[in-house]
Amino acid sequence: IPIVCSHHPWFLDEHHPAASLALAPEQRQTLGEIAQTGKLQTLLAGHIHGNAVDSMDGLQQITTTAVGLPPRADPSGYRMLEVFADRVEHEARSLPSGVGLQDEAQRLWAARSLTVE
């Protein structure tokens, strides 16, 4: 089963708070055509420092939160994948956080003039 790993998500639901961080439509179209030719079913992405699972034209995109200090509500974490011949199963797993860690993350992100939700 072909899997592509990409730093940037190719697409996000238009209502997602980080939708503007997805690829531009013309880039997405070109990559989508390549993905369909290669029968790509799974795309792993990051960049938005949050968890999201989206689908488009038979392609499932799995975006995983940051291990560091994510600026949104998703906790620090990683994703466990099981790859089978016909599918990919996945589970987001949280890392333990210390007292005040989320407050510190919000303070750091606010200092960088980024929106914190």
Coordinates of C-alpha atoms in Angstrom, one line a residue:
I1 CA 0.0 0.0 0.0
P2 CA 1.6 3.3 -1.0
I3 CA 2.0 5.9 1.7
V4 CA 3.3 9.4 1.3
C5 CA 4.7 11.5 4.1
S6 CA 4.4 15.3 3.7
H7 CA 5.3 18.1 6.1
H8 CA 2.4 20.2 4.8
P9 CA -1.2 18.8 4.7
W10 CA -2.4 18.8 1.1
F11 CA -5.9 19.8 2.1
L12 CA -7.9 20.6 5.2
D13 CA -11.6 21.2 5.8
E14 CA -12.3 24.9 5.0
H15 CA -13.6 25.3 8.6
H16 CA -10.4 23.9 10.2
P17 CA -8.5 26.7 12.1
A18 CA -5.3 26.0 10.1
A19 CA -7.0 25.6 6.7
S20 CA -4.8 28.4 5.3
L21 CA -1.7 26.2 6.0
A22 CA -2.7 23.6 3.4
L23 CA -1.3 23.6 -0.1
A24 CA -2.5 26.0 -2.7
P25 CA -5.3 24.6 -5.0
E26 CA -3.0 24.4 -8.0
Q27 CA -0.3 22.4 -6.1
R28 CA -3.0 20.2 -4.6
Q29 CA -4.5 19.4 -8.0
T30 CA -1.1 18.4 -9.5
L31 CA -0.2 16.2 -6.5
G32 CA -3.8 14.8 -6.5
E33 CA -3.4 13.7 -10.1
I34 CA -0.1 12.0 -9.3
A35 CA -1.7 10.4 -6.3
Q36 CA -4.6 9.0 -8.3
T37 CA -2.2 7.6 -11.0
G38 CA -0.2 5.8 -8.2
K39 CA -3.3 4.7 -6.4
L40 CA -2.2 6.5 -3.3
Q41 CA -4.7 5.9 -0.4
T42 CA -2.8 7.4 2.6
L43 CA -1.1 10.7 3.2
L44 CA 0.7 11.4 6.5
A45 CA 1.2 15.1 7.3
G46 CA 2.1 17.5 10.1
H47 CA 2.8 21.2 10.1
I48 CA -0.5 22.3 11.7
H49 CA 0.5 21.1 15.2
G50 CA -2.8 19.4 15.7
N51 CA -4.7 16.2 14.8
A52 CA -7.0 16.0 11.8
V53 CA -8.2 13.3 9.5
D54 CA -9.6 14.3 6.2
S55 CA -10.5 12.6 2.9
M56 CA -10.6 13.7 -0.7
D57 CA -11.2 11.7 -3.8
G58 CA -10.3 8.4 -2.1
L59 CA -7.2 9.8 -0.4
Q60 CA -7.1 9.7 3.4
Q61 CA -4.9 12.4 5.0
I62 CA -3.8 11.8 8.5
T63 CA -2.3 14.9 10.2
T64 CA -0.7 14.5 13.6
T65 CA -0.1 16.9 16.4
A66 CA 3.4 18.1 17.5
V67 CA 5.6 16.3 20.0
G68 CA 6.6 19.6 21.4
L69 CA 4.2 22.3 22.6
P70 CA 1.2 22.4 20.3
P71 CA -0.6 25.8 20.2
R72 CA -4.1 24.3 19.9
A73 CA -6.2 22.1 22.1
D74 CA -4.6 18.9 20.9
P75 CA -2.0 17.5 23.5
S76 CA 1.6 16.8 22.7
G77 CA 1.7 13.4 21.1
Y78 CA 2.4 11.0 18.2
R79 CA 0.5 8.6 16.0
M80 CA 0.8 4.8 16.0
L81 CA 0.2 3.2 12.5
E82 CA -0.6 -0.3 11.5
V83 CA 0.0 -0.9 7.9
F84 CA -1.9 -3.8 6.2
A85 CA -1.9 -4.9 2.6
D86 CA -5.2 -3.1 1.9
R87 CA -5.5 -0.3 4.6
V88 CA -3.8 1.7 7.3
E89 CA -5.2 1.9 10.8
H90 CA -4.0 4.6 13.1
E91 CA -4.4 6.0 16.6
A92 CA -3.3 9.3 18.1
R93 CA -1.5 8.9 21.4
S94 CA -0.9 11.7 23.9
L95 CA 2.4 12.2 25.7
P96 CA 2.2 13.1 29.4
S97 CA 2.4 16.8 30.1
G98 CA 3.6 18.5 33.2
V99 CA 1.7 21.0 35.3
G100 CA 1.4 24.3 33.4
L101 CA 2.9 22.9 30.2
Q102 CA -0.1 24.0 28.1
D103 CA -0.1 27.4 29.7
E104 CA 3.6 27.7 28.8
A105 CA 2.9 26.7 25.2
Q106 CA 0.2 29.3 24.9
R107 CA 2.5 32.0 26.3
L108 CA 5.2 31.1 23.9
W109 CA 2.9 31.0 20.9
A110 CA 1.3 34.3 21.9
A111 CA 4.7 35.9 22.1
R112 CA 5.2 34.8 18.4
S113 CA 2.0 36.6 17.5
L114 CA 0.3 33.4 16.5
T115 CA -3.4 32.6 17.2
V116 CA -3.9 30.3 20.2
E117 CA -7.2 28.4 20.5

